[in-house]
Amino acid sequence: MSASARPPVPRKPRDRRHWYQAFFALGLNAWLPSWFKGEIFQGGIKGVCVPALNCYSCPSAMGACPVGALQTFFGGLRFNLSIAEKKFGLYVAGFMAAVGSAVGRLPCGWVCPFGFVQDLLHKIPSPKLRIPRAMTFLRYAVLAVMVVALPLLIVDEVGYGQTWFCKWICPAGTLGAGLPLMLIKPDIRPLIGFMYYWKVGLLALFLAWFVVSRRPFCRTICPLGAVWGLFNKASLFRMAVDDGKCTRCDKCRRDCPVDMKIYESANSPDCVRCLKCISSCKFGAVSYGFLGKTETAPDLRAGKAAGSGAAGTGH
Ligand code: SF4
Ligand code: SF4
Ligand code: SF4
């Protein structure tokens, strides 16, 4: 075959996902004047839920974290619930269901700033540790106990439950709100106590874990990822693997931010739908589809959209 007859070598697509993640991290925390004024942004849009674990109490946060909102709802859920409180609960649950039904866990791969933090820290060279699969089920227990049961069942003297997950666990809250507030509001420093040291210590442990393991918080703890993962198998956005093309070479798993074998279960609750496996697979076995449109690996490599030709099984 002459050199001119050779098929063109496909160009490896540039991975622009981190730019999207940076864009959303800034966009969700865009009210920068708050940092200089030493206060939390309280504009009218603050009550709107955002599709990410992005703390409401971050000084520049533009919206509300769905996990914080859900705990607030369960903390106030009693038989004498007002109409406004009922509407609030329906709104939060409806928001989570709408996002989940449309795209499943896709915001975890592209939007959530705390997922971005984990992806970045894991790039630091170090020995790497795999997470046992059994640990990934812990996130459902965190959701059931810390987000639903405790806020619902344990009430204070005025009859309200606490936001247990925010208060005792959430490292996104400590990073985005607890530490910054302590820096910009000197008047609250005398209030530092056990709880603060507990949260900062936990954050430090998580940050170290992010360096050595892939997305450990998303995979083992995060209740928002747990909820959206449950929609992966039924959402309009679908992943698919063509069994005829997949050689089980495991390249997709090596590049996957959650260490997943997509060829075993294309729409597993663990998948954050970053789409990295599509460009990783040199056999073109992985694709995604949304509302009848499908993108296959060769089409993505060539940088053009495919309108049809879904290759594969959804498992
Ligand atoms: S502490 Fe965590 S869960 Fe709570 S509102 Fe903030 S980000 Fe959301
Ligand atoms: S699972 Fe990870 S990426 Fe998804 S919402 Fe939670 S912290 Fe963010
Ligand atoms: S299986 Fe593919 S789309 Fe899912 S998280 Fe891994 S690389 Fe991303």
Short mmCIF file of N, CA and C and ligand atoms in Angstrom, two decimals, residues 52-58 64-69 71 163 165-167 169-174 177 199 223, ligand 1:
data_model
loop_
_atom_site.label_atom_id
_atom_site.label_comp_id
_atom_site.label_asym_id
_atom_site.label_seq_id
_atom_site.Cartn_x
_atom_site.Cartn_y
_atom_site.Cartn_z
N ALA A 52 -25.14 19.82 42.08
CA ALA A 52 -23.81 19.48 42.58
C ALA A 52 -23.79 19.61 44.10
N LEU A 53 -22.80 18.95 44.71
CA LEU A 53 -22.58 19.10 46.14
C LEU A 53 -21.74 20.37 46.34
N ASN A 54 -22.42 21.50 46.32
CA ASN A 54 -21.75 22.80 46.39
C ASN A 54 -22.38 23.56 47.55
N CYS A 55 -21.60 23.77 48.61
CA CYS A 55 -22.22 24.18 49.89
C CYS A 55 -22.93 25.53 49.81
N TYR A 56 -24.16 25.52 50.31
CA TYR A 56 -24.98 26.74 50.41
C TYR A 56 -24.23 27.82 51.18
N SER A 57 -23.43 27.41 52.16
CA SER A 57 -22.76 28.38 53.03
C SER A 57 -21.43 28.88 52.49
N CYS A 58 -21.03 28.41 51.31
CA CYS A 58 -19.84 29.00 50.68
C CYS A 58 -20.15 30.47 50.42
N ALA A 64 -28.37 26.51 46.05
CA ALA A 64 -28.47 25.62 47.22
C ALA A 64 -28.04 24.21 46.87
N CYS A 65 -27.29 23.58 47.77
CA CYS A 65 -26.90 22.18 47.62
C CYS A 65 -28.13 21.30 47.86
N PRO A 66 -28.47 20.38 46.95
CA PRO A 66 -29.66 19.54 47.14
C PRO A 66 -29.60 18.68 48.41
N VAL A 67 -28.39 18.25 48.80
CA VAL A 67 -28.29 17.41 50.00
C VAL A 67 -28.60 18.22 51.26
N GLY A 68 -28.08 19.46 51.30
CA GLY A 68 -28.40 20.34 52.43
C GLY A 68 -29.89 20.65 52.47
N ALA A 69 -30.47 20.91 51.28
CA ALA A 69 -31.89 21.24 51.21
C ALA A 69 -32.76 20.06 51.65
N GLN A 71 -31.95 17.63 53.74
CA GLN A 71 -31.88 17.48 55.20
C GLN A 71 -32.72 18.53 55.91
N THR A 163 -29.16 19.11 60.39
CA THR A 163 -28.58 18.66 59.12
C THR A 163 -27.33 17.82 59.45
N PHE A 165 -25.66 15.27 58.07
CA PHE A 165 -24.58 15.03 57.11
C PHE A 165 -23.70 16.28 56.98
N CYS A 166 -24.35 17.46 56.86
CA CYS A 166 -23.58 18.71 56.74
C CYS A 166 -22.71 18.90 57.98
N LYS A 167 -23.32 18.66 59.12
CA LYS A 167 -22.67 19.00 60.38
C LYS A 167 -21.49 18.08 60.71
N ILE A 169 -20.17 15.32 58.59
CA ILE A 169 -19.36 14.63 57.57
C ILE A 169 -18.89 15.53 56.44
N CYS A 170 -19.75 16.27 55.82
CA CYS A 170 -19.49 16.81 54.47
C CYS A 170 -18.16 17.58 54.34
N PRO A 171 -17.16 17.00 53.69
CA PRO A 171 -15.89 17.72 53.51
C PRO A 171 -16.01 18.83 52.46
N ALA A 172 -17.01 18.73 51.56
CA ALA A 172 -17.23 19.81 50.59
C ALA A 172 -17.66 21.07 51.33
N GLY A 173 -18.46 20.89 52.36
CA GLY A 173 -18.89 22.03 53.18
C GLY A 173 -17.73 22.65 53.94
N THR A 174 -16.84 21.80 54.45
CA THR A 174 -15.68 22.33 55.20
C THR A 174 -14.75 23.10 54.26
N ALA A 177 -16.99 26.18 52.69
CA ALA A 177 -17.65 27.12 53.59
C ALA A 177 -16.93 27.25 54.94
N LYS A 199 -14.25 18.44 61.75
CA LYS A 199 -14.51 18.59 60.32
C LYS A 199 -13.22 18.87 59.55
N PRO A 223 -24.07 11.19 49.30
CA PRO A 223 -25.48 10.81 49.14
C PRO A 223 -26.10 11.34 47.85
S1 SF4 B 1 -22.33 20.89 54.07
FE1 SF4 B 1 -22.18 19.58 52.26
S2 SF4 B 1 -24.17 18.58 52.10
FE2 SF4 B 1 -24.38 20.31 53.46
S3 SF4 B 1 -25.09 21.96 52.18
FE3 SF4 B 1 -22.89 22.12 52.32
S4 SF4 B 1 -22.14 20.95 50.54
FE4 SF4 B 1 -24.27 20.37 50.83
#
